[in-house]
Amino acid sequence: MSDRTNPTLARIQLGRFLKQYRERAGLKPGDPRVTKIAKATKLKAIEAGRVQAYRYSDVLAFGSIYGISRDELDNLTALQEASEKPGWYHQFDVPEAFTTFLTMESVASKLFIVEIELITGLFQLPAYTQALLEYSPENKGGADKGVKSERQGLVLDGDNPPEIVYITSEAALMRQVGGPEVMQAQLDHLVKMAERPNIELLVLPFSMGPHHSMFGSYEVLYFDGGEFPTTVYLESVDGSRYEESERYIKLYESVADKTREQGITIKEYANGKRTVA
């Protein structure tokens, strides 16, 4: 997805460029020339892409003191304009914090998903999603079927879909979300999705005992286009967080690789189980 048509990505990209140009110019956040445009707290939000709108005048002012080129300024102003346009998710009731994840997911080159307690959103059937709604705090994570449908189409059926490694557990497959018919359809759907060349879908069966991801679910996102650094996404009842430090990346990659070695393919699981009822 182009950063010219995605306001969240445009805001994040604009903030990253502004930080890069400030540091290149050798200016600290507390420099009087910088604080004249934005105080330290606001500057931090701007550079993190956490402001709802960037003023055109601020972009020009930053460009002036950072000594950026004409081409760099043209890029910044194009991003500023894109940041004001509505994204596809604005037609739905999606929490603002979740729009960042939706954006990152849509431009990732690889997704390594470990979701233990339930079927991850990208692979949920509408009936499964509907059955989960009443258990989702404040409709957290865009559980609305319309959001899921748009999201799945964008990521799974786009022109250049990402490589996906998805690990779930037998617990998620055996839990009767929506009843036996829904769960059987969900299992069949997972088997079908795993036939795609870019998707590897593994199951951690009860019979294997403990596994390396028993502490919780997580997702590692990779980006070939430089939109973001490799990022670990962690979600909880009261919010989510993103980790980009090398220490966290190495830790979660190590755990993910060990968990991957413990899993069996969804086809192997389905052939052995036959039914989830």
Short mmCIF file of C-alpha atoms in Angstrom, two decimals:
data_model
loop_
_atom_site.label_atom_id
_atom_site.label_comp_id
_atom_site.label_asym_id
_atom_site.label_seq_id
_atom_site.Cartn_x
_atom_site.Cartn_y
_atom_site.Cartn_z
CA MET A 1 0.00 0.00 0.00
CA SER A 2 1.35 3.42 -0.95
CA ASP A 3 2.20 5.91 1.77
CA ARG A 4 0.36 8.47 -0.42
CA THR A 5 -2.95 6.72 0.24
CA ASN A 6 -2.47 5.63 3.83
CA PRO A 7 -2.67 8.51 6.32
CA THR A 8 -1.27 6.57 9.27
CA LEU A 9 1.78 5.44 7.32
CA ALA A 10 2.19 8.96 5.91
CA ARG A 11 2.22 10.43 9.44
CA ILE A 12 4.76 7.89 10.65
CA GLN A 13 6.98 8.35 7.60
CA LEU A 14 6.79 12.13 7.90
CA GLY A 15 7.77 11.96 11.56
CA ARG A 16 10.70 9.66 10.83
CA PHE A 17 12.00 11.95 8.10
CA LEU A 18 11.72 15.02 10.34
CA LYS A 19 13.68 13.27 13.08
CA GLN A 20 16.30 12.11 10.57
CA TYR A 21 16.73 15.63 9.17
CA ARG A 22 16.89 17.19 12.65
CA GLU A 23 19.62 14.79 13.72
CA ARG A 24 21.48 15.33 10.44
CA ALA A 25 21.41 19.05 11.14
CA GLY A 26 22.88 18.43 14.60
CA LEU A 27 19.92 19.96 16.44
CA LYS A 28 18.70 18.72 19.82
CA PRO A 29 14.99 18.71 20.77
CA GLY A 30 15.68 21.52 23.23
CA ASP A 31 17.41 23.79 20.70
CA PRO A 32 15.67 27.22 20.72
CA ARG A 33 15.19 27.08 16.94
CA VAL A 34 13.33 23.79 17.33
CA THR A 35 11.28 24.71 20.40
CA LYS A 36 10.11 27.86 18.63
CA ILE A 37 8.18 25.54 16.31
CA ALA A 38 7.33 22.74 18.76
CA LYS A 39 8.07 22.14 22.42
CA ALA A 40 9.85 18.91 23.37
CA THR A 41 6.65 16.96 24.17
CA LYS A 42 4.96 17.93 20.93
CA LEU A 43 8.15 17.30 18.95
CA LYS A 44 8.36 13.77 20.35
CA ALA A 45 4.77 13.10 19.24
CA ILE A 46 5.43 14.60 15.81
CA GLU A 47 8.53 12.50 15.21
CA ALA A 48 6.73 9.36 16.39
CA GLY A 49 3.82 9.99 14.02
CA ARG A 50 1.38 10.27 16.92
CA VAL A 51 -0.24 13.58 15.97
CA GLN A 52 -3.59 13.60 14.20
CA ALA A 53 -2.53 16.29 11.76
CA TYR A 54 0.65 18.04 10.67
CA ARG A 55 0.40 21.73 9.87
CA TYR A 56 1.83 22.68 6.50
CA SER A 57 3.43 25.74 8.08
CA ASP A 58 5.24 23.55 10.63
CA VAL A 59 6.62 21.32 7.89
CA LEU A 60 7.98 24.38 6.08
CA ALA A 61 9.43 25.77 9.31
CA PHE A 62 11.18 22.52 10.19
CA GLY A 63 12.49 22.27 6.64
CA SER A 64 13.96 25.75 6.90
CA ILE A 65 15.97 25.17 10.08
CA TYR A 66 16.99 21.63 9.11
CA GLY A 67 18.44 22.78 5.80
CA ILE A 68 16.64 20.19 3.69
CA SER A 69 16.76 20.10 -0.10
CA ARG A 70 13.91 21.01 -2.45
CA ASP A 71 13.27 17.35 -3.27
CA GLU A 72 13.19 16.46 0.43
CA LEU A 73 10.73 19.28 1.10
CA ASP A 74 8.50 18.17 -1.78
CA ASN A 75 8.43 14.67 -0.28
CA LEU A 76 7.54 16.03 3.18
CA THR A 77 4.71 18.19 1.85
CA ALA A 78 3.34 15.25 -0.16
CA LEU A 79 3.34 13.15 3.02
CA GLN A 80 1.68 16.00 4.93
CA GLU A 81 -1.13 16.11 2.37
CA ALA A 82 -1.51 12.32 2.47
CA SER A 83 -1.69 12.37 6.27
CA GLU A 84 -4.92 14.39 6.09
CA LYS A 85 -6.77 11.95 3.84
CA PRO A 86 -9.03 9.25 5.32
CA GLY A 87 -7.72 5.69 5.31
CA TRP A 88 -9.79 2.61 4.47
CA TYR A 89 -10.27 1.89 8.17
CA HIS A 90 -11.94 5.25 8.88
CA GLN A 91 -15.26 3.89 7.63
CA PHE A 92 -15.22 1.48 10.58
CA ASP A 93 -15.14 1.99 14.34
CA VAL A 94 -11.45 1.13 14.73
CA PRO A 95 -9.52 2.33 17.82
CA GLU A 96 -6.92 4.90 16.75
CA ALA A 97 -4.08 2.93 18.33
CA PHE A 98 -4.96 -0.12 16.22
CA THR A 99 -4.71 1.79 12.94
CA THR A 100 -0.92 1.83 13.30
CA PHE A 101 -0.85 -1.97 13.46
CA LEU A 102 -3.21 -2.28 10.49
CA THR A 103 -0.89 -0.02 8.51
CA MET A 104 2.24 -1.94 9.47
CA GLU A 105 0.60 -5.26 8.69
CA SER A 106 -0.50 -4.06 5.25
CA VAL A 107 3.03 -3.13 4.13
CA ALA A 108 5.01 -5.92 5.83
CA SER A 109 7.03 -8.35 3.71
CA LYS A 110 6.79 -11.11 6.34
CA LEU A 111 4.55 -11.80 9.32
CA PHE A 112 5.50 -14.33 12.00
CA ILE A 113 2.35 -14.76 14.09
CA VAL A 114 2.07 -16.79 17.28
CA GLU A 115 -1.53 -16.71 18.56
CA ILE A 116 -2.23 -19.37 21.16
CA GLU A 117 -5.73 -18.86 22.59
CA LEU A 118 -7.76 -18.03 19.49
CA ILE A 119 -7.57 -18.02 15.70
CA THR A 120 -5.68 -14.92 14.63
CA GLY A 121 -7.70 -12.19 12.92
CA LEU A 122 -6.23 -12.60 9.44
CA PHE A 123 -7.62 -16.13 9.20
CA GLN A 124 -10.93 -15.81 11.04
CA LEU A 125 -14.14 -16.66 9.21
CA PRO A 126 -17.03 -14.17 9.70
CA ALA A 127 -19.01 -16.59 11.88
CA TYR A 128 -16.00 -17.09 14.16
CA THR A 129 -15.45 -13.33 14.41
CA GLN A 130 -19.13 -12.76 15.20
CA ALA A 131 -19.04 -15.34 17.99
CA LEU A 132 -16.09 -13.54 19.59
CA LEU A 133 -17.61 -10.06 19.59
CA GLU A 134 -19.21 -10.15 23.03
CA TYR A 135 -15.91 -11.28 24.58
CA SER A 136 -13.81 -8.57 22.94
CA PRO A 137 -13.22 -5.61 25.33
CA GLU A 138 -14.70 -2.49 23.71
CA ASN A 139 -14.67 -4.27 20.36
CA LYS A 140 -10.88 -4.20 20.75
CA GLY A 141 -8.72 -4.81 17.74
CA GLY A 142 -11.37 -3.99 15.15
CA ALA A 143 -13.36 -7.18 15.67
CA ASP A 144 -16.10 -5.84 13.36
CA LYS A 145 -16.60 -8.21 10.43
CA GLY A 146 -16.23 -5.37 7.92
CA VAL A 147 -12.79 -4.50 9.26
CA LYS A 148 -11.72 -8.13 9.21
CA SER A 149 -12.91 -8.56 5.63
CA GLU A 150 -11.09 -5.45 4.39
CA ARG A 151 -7.98 -6.35 6.35
CA GLN A 152 -7.90 -9.92 5.05
CA GLY A 153 -8.39 -8.79 1.48
CA LEU A 154 -5.65 -6.19 1.75
CA VAL A 155 -3.04 -8.47 3.32
CA LEU A 156 -3.89 -11.93 1.97
CA ASP A 157 -5.18 -11.13 -1.49
CA GLY A 158 -3.11 -8.11 -2.47
CA ASP A 159 -0.77 -7.94 -5.46
CA ASN A 160 2.26 -8.81 -3.36
CA PRO A 161 1.10 -10.72 -0.25
CA PRO A 162 3.62 -11.18 2.56
CA GLU A 163 5.22 -14.41 3.64
CA ILE A 164 3.24 -15.60 6.65
CA VAL A 165 4.21 -18.08 9.32
CA TYR A 166 1.29 -18.61 11.68
CA ILE A 167 1.48 -20.85 14.74
CA THR A 168 -1.63 -21.67 16.74
CA SER A 169 -2.43 -24.31 19.34
CA GLU A 170 -4.76 -27.27 19.55
CA ALA A 171 -6.52 -25.37 22.34
CA ALA A 172 -7.57 -22.64 19.90
CA LEU A 173 -8.84 -25.24 17.45
CA MET A 174 -10.74 -27.27 20.04
CA ARG A 175 -12.39 -24.35 21.82
CA GLN A 176 -16.00 -24.20 20.62
CA VAL A 177 -16.27 -20.60 19.40
CA GLY A 178 -19.65 -20.48 17.68
CA GLY A 179 -20.20 -24.22 17.96
CA PRO A 180 -18.97 -27.37 16.16
CA GLU A 181 -20.07 -26.33 12.67
CA VAL A 182 -18.29 -22.99 12.89
CA MET A 183 -15.13 -24.59 14.23
CA GLN A 184 -15.12 -27.31 11.57
CA ALA A 185 -15.50 -24.65 8.88
CA GLN A 186 -12.72 -22.66 10.51
CA LEU A 187 -10.40 -25.67 10.51
CA ASP A 188 -11.19 -26.41 6.87
CA HIS A 189 -10.46 -22.76 6.02
CA LEU A 190 -7.07 -22.91 7.73
CA VAL A 191 -6.14 -26.05 5.82
CA LYS A 192 -7.11 -24.35 2.56
CA MET A 193 -5.16 -21.17 3.39
CA ALA A 194 -2.06 -23.24 4.15
CA GLU A 195 -2.07 -24.46 0.55
CA ARG A 196 -0.94 -21.02 -0.56
CA PRO A 197 2.81 -20.92 -1.28
CA ASN A 198 3.40 -17.89 0.95
CA ILE A 199 1.65 -19.30 4.03
CA GLU A 200 2.97 -21.81 6.57
CA LEU A 201 0.43 -22.78 9.23
CA LEU A 202 1.49 -24.88 12.21
CA VAL A 203 -0.30 -26.33 15.23
CA LEU A 204 1.06 -27.06 18.70
CA PRO A 205 -0.80 -30.26 19.73
CA PHE A 206 -1.63 -31.14 23.33
CA SER A 207 0.37 -34.35 23.00
CA MET A 208 3.68 -32.50 22.65
CA GLY A 209 3.38 -31.08 26.16
CA PRO A 210 4.92 -27.67 27.02
CA HIS A 211 6.04 -25.35 24.23
CA HIS A 212 8.25 -22.27 24.03
CA SER A 213 5.41 -19.76 23.53
CA MET A 214 3.27 -20.67 26.53
CA PHE A 215 3.87 -17.23 28.03
CA GLY A 216 1.67 -15.49 25.47
CA SER A 217 0.99 -14.42 21.91
CA TYR A 218 3.10 -12.08 19.79
CA GLU A 219 3.82 -11.10 16.23
CA VAL A 220 7.09 -10.20 14.49
CA LEU A 221 6.74 -7.96 11.44
CA TYR A 222 9.44 -7.59 8.79
CA PHE A 223 9.70 -4.88 6.10
CA ASP A 224 11.70 -5.02 2.88
CA GLY A 225 10.74 -1.52 1.76
CA GLY A 226 12.20 0.36 4.71
CA GLU A 227 8.80 1.64 5.87
CA PHE A 228 9.53 0.42 9.41
CA PRO A 229 12.26 -1.47 11.25
CA THR A 230 11.64 -5.11 12.20
CA THR A 231 9.05 -4.85 14.97
CA VAL A 232 7.56 -7.08 17.66
CA TYR A 233 3.87 -6.40 18.29
CA LEU A 234 2.43 -7.33 21.68
CA GLU A 235 -1.23 -6.96 22.61
CA SER A 236 -3.04 -7.11 25.95
CA VAL A 237 -6.48 -6.28 27.34
CA ASP A 238 -5.55 -2.67 28.12
CA GLY A 239 -3.54 -1.85 25.01
CA SER A 240 -0.64 -2.80 22.82
CA ARG A 241 3.03 -2.03 22.46
CA TYR A 242 5.71 -2.17 19.80
CA GLU A 243 9.31 -3.22 20.40
CA GLU A 244 12.06 -2.36 17.91
CA SER A 245 15.21 -2.83 20.00
CA GLU A 246 17.70 -5.46 18.87
CA ARG A 247 17.42 -7.22 22.24
CA TYR A 248 13.67 -7.75 21.90
CA ILE A 249 13.89 -8.73 18.25
CA LYS A 250 16.52 -11.40 18.94
CA LEU A 251 14.60 -12.70 21.96
CA TYR A 252 11.29 -13.12 20.13
CA GLU A 253 12.91 -14.46 16.97
CA SER A 254 14.67 -17.10 19.06
CA VAL A 255 11.46 -18.09 20.84
CA ALA A 256 9.51 -18.08 17.57
CA ASP A 257 12.05 -20.32 15.84
CA LYS A 258 12.02 -22.80 18.73
CA THR A 259 8.23 -22.83 18.73
CA ARG A 260 8.18 -23.36 14.98
CA GLU A 261 10.30 -26.49 15.38
CA GLN A 262 7.71 -27.93 17.79
CA GLY A 263 4.69 -27.49 15.53
CA ILE A 264 3.06 -29.83 13.05
CA THR A 265 1.36 -28.65 9.86
CA ILE A 266 -2.33 -27.83 9.95
CA LYS A 267 -2.88 -30.55 7.34
CA GLU A 268 -1.20 -33.15 9.56
CA TYR A 269 -3.34 -32.01 12.48
CA ALA A 270 -6.57 -32.08 10.46
CA ASN A 271 -5.84 -35.52 9.02
CA GLY A 272 -5.19 -36.90 12.48
CA LYS A 273 -8.08 -35.14 14.18
CA ARG A 274 -10.68 -35.50 11.40
CA THR A 275 -13.16 -33.32 13.27
CA VAL A 276 -13.14 -30.63 15.95
CA ALA A 277 -16.56 -31.58 17.27
#
